mmCIF file of C-alpha atoms in Angstrom:
data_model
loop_
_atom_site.group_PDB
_atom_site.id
_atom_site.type_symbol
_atom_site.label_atom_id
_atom_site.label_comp_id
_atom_site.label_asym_id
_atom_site.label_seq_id
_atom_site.Cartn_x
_atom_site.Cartn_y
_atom_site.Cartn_z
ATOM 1 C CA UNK A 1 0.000 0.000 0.000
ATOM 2 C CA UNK A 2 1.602 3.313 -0.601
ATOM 3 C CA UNK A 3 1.563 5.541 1.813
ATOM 4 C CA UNK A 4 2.380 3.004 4.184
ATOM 5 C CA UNK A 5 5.083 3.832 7.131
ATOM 6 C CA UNK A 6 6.197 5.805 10.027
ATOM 7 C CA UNK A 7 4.361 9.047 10.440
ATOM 8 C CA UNK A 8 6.896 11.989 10.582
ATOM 9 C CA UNK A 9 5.944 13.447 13.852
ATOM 10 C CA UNK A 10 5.515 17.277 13.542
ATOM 11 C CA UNK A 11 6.254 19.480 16.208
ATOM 12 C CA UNK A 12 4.432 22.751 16.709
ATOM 13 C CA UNK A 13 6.604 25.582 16.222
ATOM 14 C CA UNK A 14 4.577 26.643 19.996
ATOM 15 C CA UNK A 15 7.061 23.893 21.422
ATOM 16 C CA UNK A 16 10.243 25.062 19.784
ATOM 17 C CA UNK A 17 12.470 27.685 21.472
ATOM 18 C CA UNK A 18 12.711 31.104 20.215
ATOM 19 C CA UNK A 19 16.212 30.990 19.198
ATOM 20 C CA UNK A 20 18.369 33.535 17.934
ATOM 21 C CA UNK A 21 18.035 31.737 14.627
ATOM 22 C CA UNK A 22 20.774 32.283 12.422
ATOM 23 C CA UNK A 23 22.281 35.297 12.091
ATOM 24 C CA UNK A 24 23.065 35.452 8.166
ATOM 25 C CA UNK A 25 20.734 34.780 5.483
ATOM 26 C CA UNK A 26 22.231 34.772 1.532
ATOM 27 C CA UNK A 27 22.667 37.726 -0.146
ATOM 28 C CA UNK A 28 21.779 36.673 -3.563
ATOM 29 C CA UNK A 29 19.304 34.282 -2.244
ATOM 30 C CA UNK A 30 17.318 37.477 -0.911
ATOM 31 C CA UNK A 31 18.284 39.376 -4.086
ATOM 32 C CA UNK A 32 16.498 36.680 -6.222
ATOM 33 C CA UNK A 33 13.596 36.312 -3.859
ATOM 34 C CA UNK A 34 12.911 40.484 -3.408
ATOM 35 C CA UNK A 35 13.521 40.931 -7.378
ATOM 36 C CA UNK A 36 10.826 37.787 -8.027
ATOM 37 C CA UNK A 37 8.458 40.126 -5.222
ATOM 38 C CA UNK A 38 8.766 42.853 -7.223
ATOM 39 C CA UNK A 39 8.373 41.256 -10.632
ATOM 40 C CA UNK A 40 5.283 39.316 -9.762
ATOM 41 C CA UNK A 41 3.583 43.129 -8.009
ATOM 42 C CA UNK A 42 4.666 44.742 -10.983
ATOM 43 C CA UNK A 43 2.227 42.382 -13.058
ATOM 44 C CA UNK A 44 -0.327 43.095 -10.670
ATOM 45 C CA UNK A 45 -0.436 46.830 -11.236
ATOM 46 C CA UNK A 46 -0.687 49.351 -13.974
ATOM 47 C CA UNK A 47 0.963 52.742 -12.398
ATOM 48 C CA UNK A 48 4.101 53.191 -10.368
ATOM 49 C CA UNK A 49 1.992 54.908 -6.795
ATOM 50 C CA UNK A 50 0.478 51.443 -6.854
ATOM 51 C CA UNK A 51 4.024 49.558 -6.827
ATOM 52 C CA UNK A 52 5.071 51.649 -3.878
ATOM 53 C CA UNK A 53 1.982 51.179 -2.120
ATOM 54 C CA UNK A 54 2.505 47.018 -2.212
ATOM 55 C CA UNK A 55 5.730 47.167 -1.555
ATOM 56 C CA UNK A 56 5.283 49.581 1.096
ATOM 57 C CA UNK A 57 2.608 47.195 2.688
ATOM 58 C CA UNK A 58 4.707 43.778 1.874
ATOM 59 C CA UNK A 59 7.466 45.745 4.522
ATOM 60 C CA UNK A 60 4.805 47.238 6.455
ATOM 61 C CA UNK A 61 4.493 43.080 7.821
ATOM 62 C CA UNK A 62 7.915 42.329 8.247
ATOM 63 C CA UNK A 63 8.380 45.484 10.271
ATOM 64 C CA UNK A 64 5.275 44.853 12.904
ATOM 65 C CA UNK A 65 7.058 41.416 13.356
ATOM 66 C CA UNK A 66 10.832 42.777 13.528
ATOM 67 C CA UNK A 67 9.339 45.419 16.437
ATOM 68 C CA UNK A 68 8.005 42.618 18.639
ATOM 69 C CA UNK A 69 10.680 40.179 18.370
ATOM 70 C CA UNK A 70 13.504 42.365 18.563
ATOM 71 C CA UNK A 71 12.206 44.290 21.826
ATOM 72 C CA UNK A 72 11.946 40.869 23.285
ATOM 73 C CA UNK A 73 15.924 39.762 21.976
ATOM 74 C CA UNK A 74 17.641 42.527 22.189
ATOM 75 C CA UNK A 75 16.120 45.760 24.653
ATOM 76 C CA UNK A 76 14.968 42.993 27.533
ATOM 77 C CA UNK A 77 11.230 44.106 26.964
ATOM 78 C CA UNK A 78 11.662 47.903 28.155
ATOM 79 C CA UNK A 79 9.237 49.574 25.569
ATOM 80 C CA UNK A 80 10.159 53.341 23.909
ATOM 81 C CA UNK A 81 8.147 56.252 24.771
ATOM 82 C CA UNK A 82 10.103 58.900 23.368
ATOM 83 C CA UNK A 83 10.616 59.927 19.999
ATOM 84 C CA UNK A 84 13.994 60.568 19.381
ATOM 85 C CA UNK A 85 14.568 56.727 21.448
ATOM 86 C CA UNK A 86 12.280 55.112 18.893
ATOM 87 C CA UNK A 87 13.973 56.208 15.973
ATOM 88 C CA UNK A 88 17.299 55.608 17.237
ATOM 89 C CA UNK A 89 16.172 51.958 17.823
ATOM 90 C CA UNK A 90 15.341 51.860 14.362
ATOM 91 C CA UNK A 91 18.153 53.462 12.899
ATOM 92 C CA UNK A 92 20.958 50.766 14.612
ATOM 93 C CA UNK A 93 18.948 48.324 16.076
ATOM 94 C CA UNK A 94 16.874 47.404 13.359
ATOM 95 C CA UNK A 95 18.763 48.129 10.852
ATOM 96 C CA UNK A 96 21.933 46.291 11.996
ATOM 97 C CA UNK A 97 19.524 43.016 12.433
ATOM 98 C CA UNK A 98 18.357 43.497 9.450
ATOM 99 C CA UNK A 99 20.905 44.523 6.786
ATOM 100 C CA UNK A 100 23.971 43.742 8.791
ATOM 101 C CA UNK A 101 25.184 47.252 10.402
ATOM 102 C CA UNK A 102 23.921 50.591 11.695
ATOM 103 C CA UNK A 103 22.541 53.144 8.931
ATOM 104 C CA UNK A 104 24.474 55.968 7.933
ATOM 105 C CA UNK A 105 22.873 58.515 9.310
ATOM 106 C CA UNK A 106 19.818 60.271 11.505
ATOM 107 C CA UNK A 107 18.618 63.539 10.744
ATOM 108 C CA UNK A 108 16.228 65.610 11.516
ATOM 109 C CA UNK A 109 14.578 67.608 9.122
ATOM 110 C CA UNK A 110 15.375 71.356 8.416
ATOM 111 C CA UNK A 111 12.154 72.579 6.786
ATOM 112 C CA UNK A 112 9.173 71.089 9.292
ATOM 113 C CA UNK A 113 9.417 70.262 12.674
ATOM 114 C CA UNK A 114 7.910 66.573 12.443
ATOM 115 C CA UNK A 115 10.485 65.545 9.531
ATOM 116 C CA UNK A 116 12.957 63.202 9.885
ATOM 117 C CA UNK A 117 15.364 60.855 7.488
ATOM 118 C CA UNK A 118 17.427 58.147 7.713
ATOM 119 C CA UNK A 119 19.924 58.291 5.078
ATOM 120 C CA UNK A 120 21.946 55.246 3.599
ATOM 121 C CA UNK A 121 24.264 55.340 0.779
ATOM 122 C CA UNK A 122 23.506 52.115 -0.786
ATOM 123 C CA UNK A 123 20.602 50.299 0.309
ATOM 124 C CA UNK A 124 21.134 46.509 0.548
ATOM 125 C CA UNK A 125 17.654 45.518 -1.497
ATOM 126 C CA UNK A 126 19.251 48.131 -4.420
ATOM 127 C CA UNK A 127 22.147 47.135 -4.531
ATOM 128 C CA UNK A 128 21.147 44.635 -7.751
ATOM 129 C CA UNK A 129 18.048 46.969 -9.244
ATOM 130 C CA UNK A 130 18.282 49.573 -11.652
ATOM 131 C CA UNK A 131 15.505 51.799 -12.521
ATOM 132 C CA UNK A 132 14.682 52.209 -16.306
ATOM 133 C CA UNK A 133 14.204 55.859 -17.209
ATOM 134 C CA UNK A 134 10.709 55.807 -17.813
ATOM 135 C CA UNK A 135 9.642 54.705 -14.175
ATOM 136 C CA UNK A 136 10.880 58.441 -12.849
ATOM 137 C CA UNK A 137 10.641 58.457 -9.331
ATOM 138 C CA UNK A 138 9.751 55.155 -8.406
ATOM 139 C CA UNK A 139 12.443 53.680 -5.482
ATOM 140 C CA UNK A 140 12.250 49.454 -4.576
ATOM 141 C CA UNK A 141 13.564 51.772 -1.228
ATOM 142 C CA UNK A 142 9.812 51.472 -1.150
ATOM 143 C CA UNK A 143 10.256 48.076 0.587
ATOM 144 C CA UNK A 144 12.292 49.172 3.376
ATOM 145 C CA UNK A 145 10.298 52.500 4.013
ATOM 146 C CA UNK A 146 7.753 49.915 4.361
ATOM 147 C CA UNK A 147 9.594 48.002 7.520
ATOM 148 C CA UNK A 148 9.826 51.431 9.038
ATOM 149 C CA UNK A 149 6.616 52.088 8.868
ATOM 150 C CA UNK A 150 5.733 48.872 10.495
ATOM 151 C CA UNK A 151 7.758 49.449 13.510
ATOM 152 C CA UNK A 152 6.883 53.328 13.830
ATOM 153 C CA UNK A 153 3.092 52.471 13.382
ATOM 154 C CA UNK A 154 3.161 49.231 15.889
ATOM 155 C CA UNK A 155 5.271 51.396 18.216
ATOM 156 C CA UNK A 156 2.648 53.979 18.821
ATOM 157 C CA UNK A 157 4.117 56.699 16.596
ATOM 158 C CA UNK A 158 2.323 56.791 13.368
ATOM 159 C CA UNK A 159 4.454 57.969 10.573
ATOM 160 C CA UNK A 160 4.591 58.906 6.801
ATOM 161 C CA UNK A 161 7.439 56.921 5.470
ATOM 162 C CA UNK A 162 8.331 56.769 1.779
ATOM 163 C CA UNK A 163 12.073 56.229 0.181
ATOM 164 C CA UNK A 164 14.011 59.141 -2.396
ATOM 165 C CA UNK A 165 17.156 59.548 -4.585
ATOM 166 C CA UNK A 166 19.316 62.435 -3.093
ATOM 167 C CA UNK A 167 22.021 63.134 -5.891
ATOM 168 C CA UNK A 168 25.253 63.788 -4.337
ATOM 169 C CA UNK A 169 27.826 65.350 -6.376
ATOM 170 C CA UNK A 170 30.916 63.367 -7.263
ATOM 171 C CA UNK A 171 29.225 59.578 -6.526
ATOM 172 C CA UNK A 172 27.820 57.693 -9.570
ATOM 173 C CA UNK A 173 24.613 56.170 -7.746
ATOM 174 C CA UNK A 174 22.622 58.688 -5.785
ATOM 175 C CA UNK A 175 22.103 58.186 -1.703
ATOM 176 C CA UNK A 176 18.953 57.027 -0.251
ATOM 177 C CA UNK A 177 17.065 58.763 2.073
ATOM 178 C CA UNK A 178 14.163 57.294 3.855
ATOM 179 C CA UNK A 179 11.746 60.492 4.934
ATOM 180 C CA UNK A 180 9.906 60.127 7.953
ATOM 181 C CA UNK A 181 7.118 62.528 8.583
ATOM 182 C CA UNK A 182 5.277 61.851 11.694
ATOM 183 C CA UNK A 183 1.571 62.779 12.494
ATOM 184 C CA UNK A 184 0.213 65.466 14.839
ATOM 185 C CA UNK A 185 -0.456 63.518 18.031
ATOM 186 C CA UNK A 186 2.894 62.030 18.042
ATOM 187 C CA UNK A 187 4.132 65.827 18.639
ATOM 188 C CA UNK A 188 1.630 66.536 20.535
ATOM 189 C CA UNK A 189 2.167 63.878 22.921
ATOM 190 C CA UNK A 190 5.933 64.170 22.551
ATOM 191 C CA UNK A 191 5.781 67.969 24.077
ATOM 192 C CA UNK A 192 2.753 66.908 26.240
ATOM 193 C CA UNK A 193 5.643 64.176 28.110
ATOM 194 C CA UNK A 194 8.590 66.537 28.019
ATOM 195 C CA UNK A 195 7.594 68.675 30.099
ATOM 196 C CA UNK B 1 -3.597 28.953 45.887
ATOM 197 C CA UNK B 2 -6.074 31.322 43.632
ATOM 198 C CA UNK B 3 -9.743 30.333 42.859
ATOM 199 C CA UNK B 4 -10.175 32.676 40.022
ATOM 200 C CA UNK B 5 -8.501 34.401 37.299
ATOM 201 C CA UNK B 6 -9.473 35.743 33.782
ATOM 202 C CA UNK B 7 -6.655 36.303 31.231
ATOM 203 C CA UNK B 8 -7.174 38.538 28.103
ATOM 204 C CA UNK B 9 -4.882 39.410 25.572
ATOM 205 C CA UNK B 10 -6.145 42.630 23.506
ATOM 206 C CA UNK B 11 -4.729 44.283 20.701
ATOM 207 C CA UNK B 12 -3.936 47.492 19.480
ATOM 208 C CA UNK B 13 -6.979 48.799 18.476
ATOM 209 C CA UNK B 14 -8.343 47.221 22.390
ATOM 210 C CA UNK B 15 -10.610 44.402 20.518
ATOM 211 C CA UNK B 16 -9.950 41.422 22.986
ATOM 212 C CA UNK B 17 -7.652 38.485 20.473
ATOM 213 C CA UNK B 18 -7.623 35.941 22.981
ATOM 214 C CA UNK B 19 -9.392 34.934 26.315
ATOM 215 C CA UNK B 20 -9.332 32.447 28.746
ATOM 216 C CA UNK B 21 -10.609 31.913 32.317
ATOM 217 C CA UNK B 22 -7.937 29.700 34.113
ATOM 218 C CA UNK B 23 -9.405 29.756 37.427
ATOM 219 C CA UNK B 24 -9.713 26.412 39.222
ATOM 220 C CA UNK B 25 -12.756 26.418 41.498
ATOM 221 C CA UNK B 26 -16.618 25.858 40.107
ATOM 222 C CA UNK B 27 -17.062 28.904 38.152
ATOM 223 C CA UNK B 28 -20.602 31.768 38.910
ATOM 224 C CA UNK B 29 -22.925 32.008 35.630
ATOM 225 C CA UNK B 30 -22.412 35.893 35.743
ATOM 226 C CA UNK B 31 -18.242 35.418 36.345
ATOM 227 C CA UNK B 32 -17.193 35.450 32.491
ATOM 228 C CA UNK B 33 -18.823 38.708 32.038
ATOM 229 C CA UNK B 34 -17.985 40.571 34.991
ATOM 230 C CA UNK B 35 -14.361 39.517 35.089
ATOM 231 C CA UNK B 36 -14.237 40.919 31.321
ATOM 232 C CA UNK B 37 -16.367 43.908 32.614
ATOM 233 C CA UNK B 38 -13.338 44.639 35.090
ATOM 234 C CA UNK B 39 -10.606 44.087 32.326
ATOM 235 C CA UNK B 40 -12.239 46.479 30.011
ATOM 236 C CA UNK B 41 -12.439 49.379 32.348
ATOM 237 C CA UNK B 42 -9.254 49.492 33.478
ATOM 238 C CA UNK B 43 -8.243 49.633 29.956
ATOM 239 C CA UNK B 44 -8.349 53.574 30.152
ATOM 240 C CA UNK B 45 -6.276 53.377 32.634
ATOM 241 C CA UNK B 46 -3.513 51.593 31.528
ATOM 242 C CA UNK B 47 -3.442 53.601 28.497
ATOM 243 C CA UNK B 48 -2.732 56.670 30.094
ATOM 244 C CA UNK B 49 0.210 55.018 32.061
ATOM 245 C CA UNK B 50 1.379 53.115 29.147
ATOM 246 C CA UNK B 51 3.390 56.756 28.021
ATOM 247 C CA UNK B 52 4.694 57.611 31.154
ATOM 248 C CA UNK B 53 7.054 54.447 32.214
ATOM 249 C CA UNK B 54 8.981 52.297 30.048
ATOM 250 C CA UNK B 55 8.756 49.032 31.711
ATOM 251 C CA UNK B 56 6.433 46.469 30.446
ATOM 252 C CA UNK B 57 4.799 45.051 33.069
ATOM 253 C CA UNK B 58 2.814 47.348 35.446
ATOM 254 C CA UNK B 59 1.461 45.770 38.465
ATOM 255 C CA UNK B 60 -1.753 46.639 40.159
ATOM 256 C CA UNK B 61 -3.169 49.285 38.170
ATOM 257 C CA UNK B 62 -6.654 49.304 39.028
ATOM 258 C CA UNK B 63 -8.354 48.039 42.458
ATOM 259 C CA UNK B 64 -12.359 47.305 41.797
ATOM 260 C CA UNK B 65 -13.270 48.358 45.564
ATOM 261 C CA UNK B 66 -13.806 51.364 45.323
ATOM 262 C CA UNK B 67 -17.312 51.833 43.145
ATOM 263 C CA UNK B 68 -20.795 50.680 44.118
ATOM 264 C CA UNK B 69 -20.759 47.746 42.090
ATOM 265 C CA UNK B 70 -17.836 46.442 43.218
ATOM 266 C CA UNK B 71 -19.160 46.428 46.951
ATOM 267 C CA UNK B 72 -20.829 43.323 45.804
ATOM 268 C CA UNK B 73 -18.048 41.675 44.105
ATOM 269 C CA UNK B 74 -15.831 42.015 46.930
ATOM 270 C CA UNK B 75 -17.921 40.715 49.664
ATOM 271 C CA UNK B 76 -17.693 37.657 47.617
ATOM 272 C CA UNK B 77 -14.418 37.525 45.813
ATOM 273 C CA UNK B 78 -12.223 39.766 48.130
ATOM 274 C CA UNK B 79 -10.567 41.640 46.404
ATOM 275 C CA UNK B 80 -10.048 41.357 42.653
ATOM 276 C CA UNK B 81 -6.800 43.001 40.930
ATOM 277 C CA UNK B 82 -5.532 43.205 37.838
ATOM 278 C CA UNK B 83 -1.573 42.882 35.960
ATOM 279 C CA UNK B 84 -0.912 44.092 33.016
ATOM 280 C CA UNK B 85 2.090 43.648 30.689
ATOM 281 C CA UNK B 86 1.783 45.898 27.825
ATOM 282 C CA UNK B 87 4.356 45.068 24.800
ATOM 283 C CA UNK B 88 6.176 47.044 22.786
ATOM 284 C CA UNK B 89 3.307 46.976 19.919
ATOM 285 C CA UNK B 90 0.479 48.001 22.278
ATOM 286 C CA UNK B 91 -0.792 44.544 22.638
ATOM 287 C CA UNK B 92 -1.982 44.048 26.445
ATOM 288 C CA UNK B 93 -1.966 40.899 28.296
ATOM 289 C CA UNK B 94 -3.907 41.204 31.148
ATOM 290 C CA UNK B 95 -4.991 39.397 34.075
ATOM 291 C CA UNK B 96 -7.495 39.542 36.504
ATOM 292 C CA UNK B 97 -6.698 37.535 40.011
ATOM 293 C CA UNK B 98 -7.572 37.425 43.686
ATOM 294 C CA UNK B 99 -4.082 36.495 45.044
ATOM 295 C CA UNK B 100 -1.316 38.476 45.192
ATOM 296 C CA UNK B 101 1.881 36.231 43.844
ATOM 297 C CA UNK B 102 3.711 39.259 41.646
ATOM 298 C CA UNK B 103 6.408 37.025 40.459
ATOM 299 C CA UNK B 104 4.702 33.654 39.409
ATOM 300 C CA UNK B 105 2.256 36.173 37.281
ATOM 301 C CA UNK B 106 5.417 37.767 36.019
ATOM 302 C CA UNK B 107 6.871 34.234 34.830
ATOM 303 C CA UNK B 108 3.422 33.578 33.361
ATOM 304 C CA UNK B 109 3.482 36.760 31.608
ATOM 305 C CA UNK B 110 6.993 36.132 30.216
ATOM 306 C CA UNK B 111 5.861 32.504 28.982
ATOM 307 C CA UNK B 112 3.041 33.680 27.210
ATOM 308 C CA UNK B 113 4.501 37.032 25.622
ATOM 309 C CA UNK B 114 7.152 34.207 24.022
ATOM 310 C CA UNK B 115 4.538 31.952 23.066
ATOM 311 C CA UNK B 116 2.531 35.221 21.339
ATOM 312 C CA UNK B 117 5.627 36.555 19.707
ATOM 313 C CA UNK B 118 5.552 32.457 18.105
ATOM 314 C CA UNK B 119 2.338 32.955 16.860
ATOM 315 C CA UNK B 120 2.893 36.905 15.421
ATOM 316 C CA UNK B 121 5.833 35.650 13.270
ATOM 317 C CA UNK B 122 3.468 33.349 11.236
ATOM 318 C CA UNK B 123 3.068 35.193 8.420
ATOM 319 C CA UNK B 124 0.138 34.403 7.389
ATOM 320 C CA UNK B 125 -1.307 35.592 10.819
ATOM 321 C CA UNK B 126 -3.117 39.371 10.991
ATOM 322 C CA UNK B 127 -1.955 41.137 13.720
ATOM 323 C CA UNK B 128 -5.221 41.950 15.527
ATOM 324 C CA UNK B 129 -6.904 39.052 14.661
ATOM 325 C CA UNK B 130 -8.403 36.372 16.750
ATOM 326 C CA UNK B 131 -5.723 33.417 17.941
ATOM 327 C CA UNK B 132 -7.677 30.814 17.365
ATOM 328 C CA UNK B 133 -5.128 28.165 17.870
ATOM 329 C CA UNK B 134 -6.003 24.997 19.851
ATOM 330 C CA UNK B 135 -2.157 24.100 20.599
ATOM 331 C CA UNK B 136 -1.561 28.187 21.715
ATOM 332 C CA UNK B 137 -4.941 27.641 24.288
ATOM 333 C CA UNK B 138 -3.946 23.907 25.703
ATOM 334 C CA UNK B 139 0.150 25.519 26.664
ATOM 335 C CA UNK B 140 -1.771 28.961 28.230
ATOM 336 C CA UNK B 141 -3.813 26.688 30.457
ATOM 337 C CA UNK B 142 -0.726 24.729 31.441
ATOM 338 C CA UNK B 143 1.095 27.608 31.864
ATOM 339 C CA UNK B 144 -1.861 28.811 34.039
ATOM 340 C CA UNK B 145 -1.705 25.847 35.956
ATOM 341 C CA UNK B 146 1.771 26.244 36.291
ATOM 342 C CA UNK B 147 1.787 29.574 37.822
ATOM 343 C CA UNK B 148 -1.240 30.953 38.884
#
């Protein structure tokens, strides 16, 4: 009879330890998987706000997840309150789990008080994409302004978050910037607890 | 050793995702929705103190002795208080007891904030959803058994 023989026991991933898991995952393995992602939403869709949007909401998932786990590894379950502590946890914390180091830089905006950006001169899910000329604008940054969004929003401090090109004179490929623009309670409550 | 306790996890958005009552003795007709009743109104509570500290989990945030209602409940129960544990997302586990043992509901806290961080990494699981796992229900009753 076919079929017939010892039944592979299953364990429920409830029993299993939440390890550290490993810590490195395959560069081109991801490169192949996040190029297939985009391929397959660019089928879906017939304008370039719409590509964003998926991608935004494909990282929007990872990054709820990332939040939770990571304040449970890494920070010993304290939670952030503050502003300036949550996006510091995102720009090393996060980002070194997740790509591998800290990100180049935290800034806050000039122009608006509730503007800030992350900046990174190569992001890792670029690094194999190039843009043909007649999508304009359109960044696969997308993705990762996604996971930001995720942890921002899960966090308590709902957020903006979309990916640009910033040009910078005398480098071939232009820097990223991930803009964060945050919504009116967040300030509110920020300058209701500082005082 | 505690004769009645009512734990509810609730999500962001304070829809309950999961609830369970672990107590051990024979349990009132009316206890399910009063024990919920109590969970839900401290709710407001919590939220407010939820900004101001950065620890997770907050003791006894709300005593129910001090309205009219609860004159009733305590002659019988004693006195009922609540834990919370609030994670980093805004979920809230809480728990509603009549015995005062801080650190076994602190271990049973940690167990089941590992056990719900196991079932938010599915990815095919909505956060905010119901868990409507059987394995997740039959290790937070042994874990209630455990501790409680």
């Amino acid at each position: 009879m076919i079929g017939v023989g010892k039944m592979k026991q299953y364990s429920n991933v409830l029993d299993k330890p939440l390890s550290k898991g490993k810590q490195e995952v395959s560069l081109s393995a991801f490169a192949f998987l996040f190029s297939e992602l985009v391929q397959y939403n660019q089928t879906q869709v017939d304008n370039i706000a719409e590509l964003e949007r998926r991608l935004e909401d494909a990282g929007y998932a990872v990054g709820s997840r990332v939040l939770e786990l990571l304040c449970n590894r890494e920070k010993g379950n304290r939670r952030e309150t503050r502003l300036l502590g949550i996006l510091s946890f995102v720009h090393s914390t996060v980002w070194k789990v997740l790509f591998g180091k800290v990100a180049d830089s935290l800034e806050k905006g000039t122009e608006h008080e509730d503007e800030y950006m992350i900046s990174e001169k190569e992001l890792l899910v670029n690094r194999f994409i190039s843009i043909p000329k007649d999508m304009g604008t359109f960044n696969c940054g997308a993705f990762v302004a996604g996971i930001v969004k995720g942890v921002l929003d899960n966090a308590g401090f709902p957020a903006v978050v979309t990916a640009h090109f910033v040009p910078i004179e005398g480098q071939q490929r232009p820097r990223t910037t991930i803009l964060i623009k945050f919504a009116d309670e967040v300030l509110k409550r920020e300058a209701r607890l500082s005082q | 050793m505690a004769n009645t306790a009512c734990f509810m996890i609730v999500a962001r958005n304070d829809i309950p995702i999961y609830e369970a009552e672990v107590g051990s003795a024979a349990k009132r007709e009316d206890a399910a929705q009063l024990h919920q009743f109590i969970l839900h109104a401290a709710l407001d509570v919590v939220q407010d103190l939820a900004w101001t500290t950065s620890a997770m989990f907050l003791k006894s945030v709300d005593r129910f002795n001090d309205l009219v209602v609860s004159v009733y409940v305590t002659a019988v129960f004693k006195m009922l208080v609540c834990f919370f544990l609030n994670l980093t997302t805004h979920t809230r586990l809480m728990l509603l007891h009549d015995s005062r043992n801080e650190d076994g509901i602190k271990s049973f806290f940690q167990e089941v904030h590992e056990l719900y961080i196991k079932i938010l990494l599915n990815p095919l699981y909505l956060p905010g959803s119901r868990i409507t796992s059987t394995h997740f229900d039959t290790k937070v009753r042994a874990l209630a058994r455990k501790y409680l």
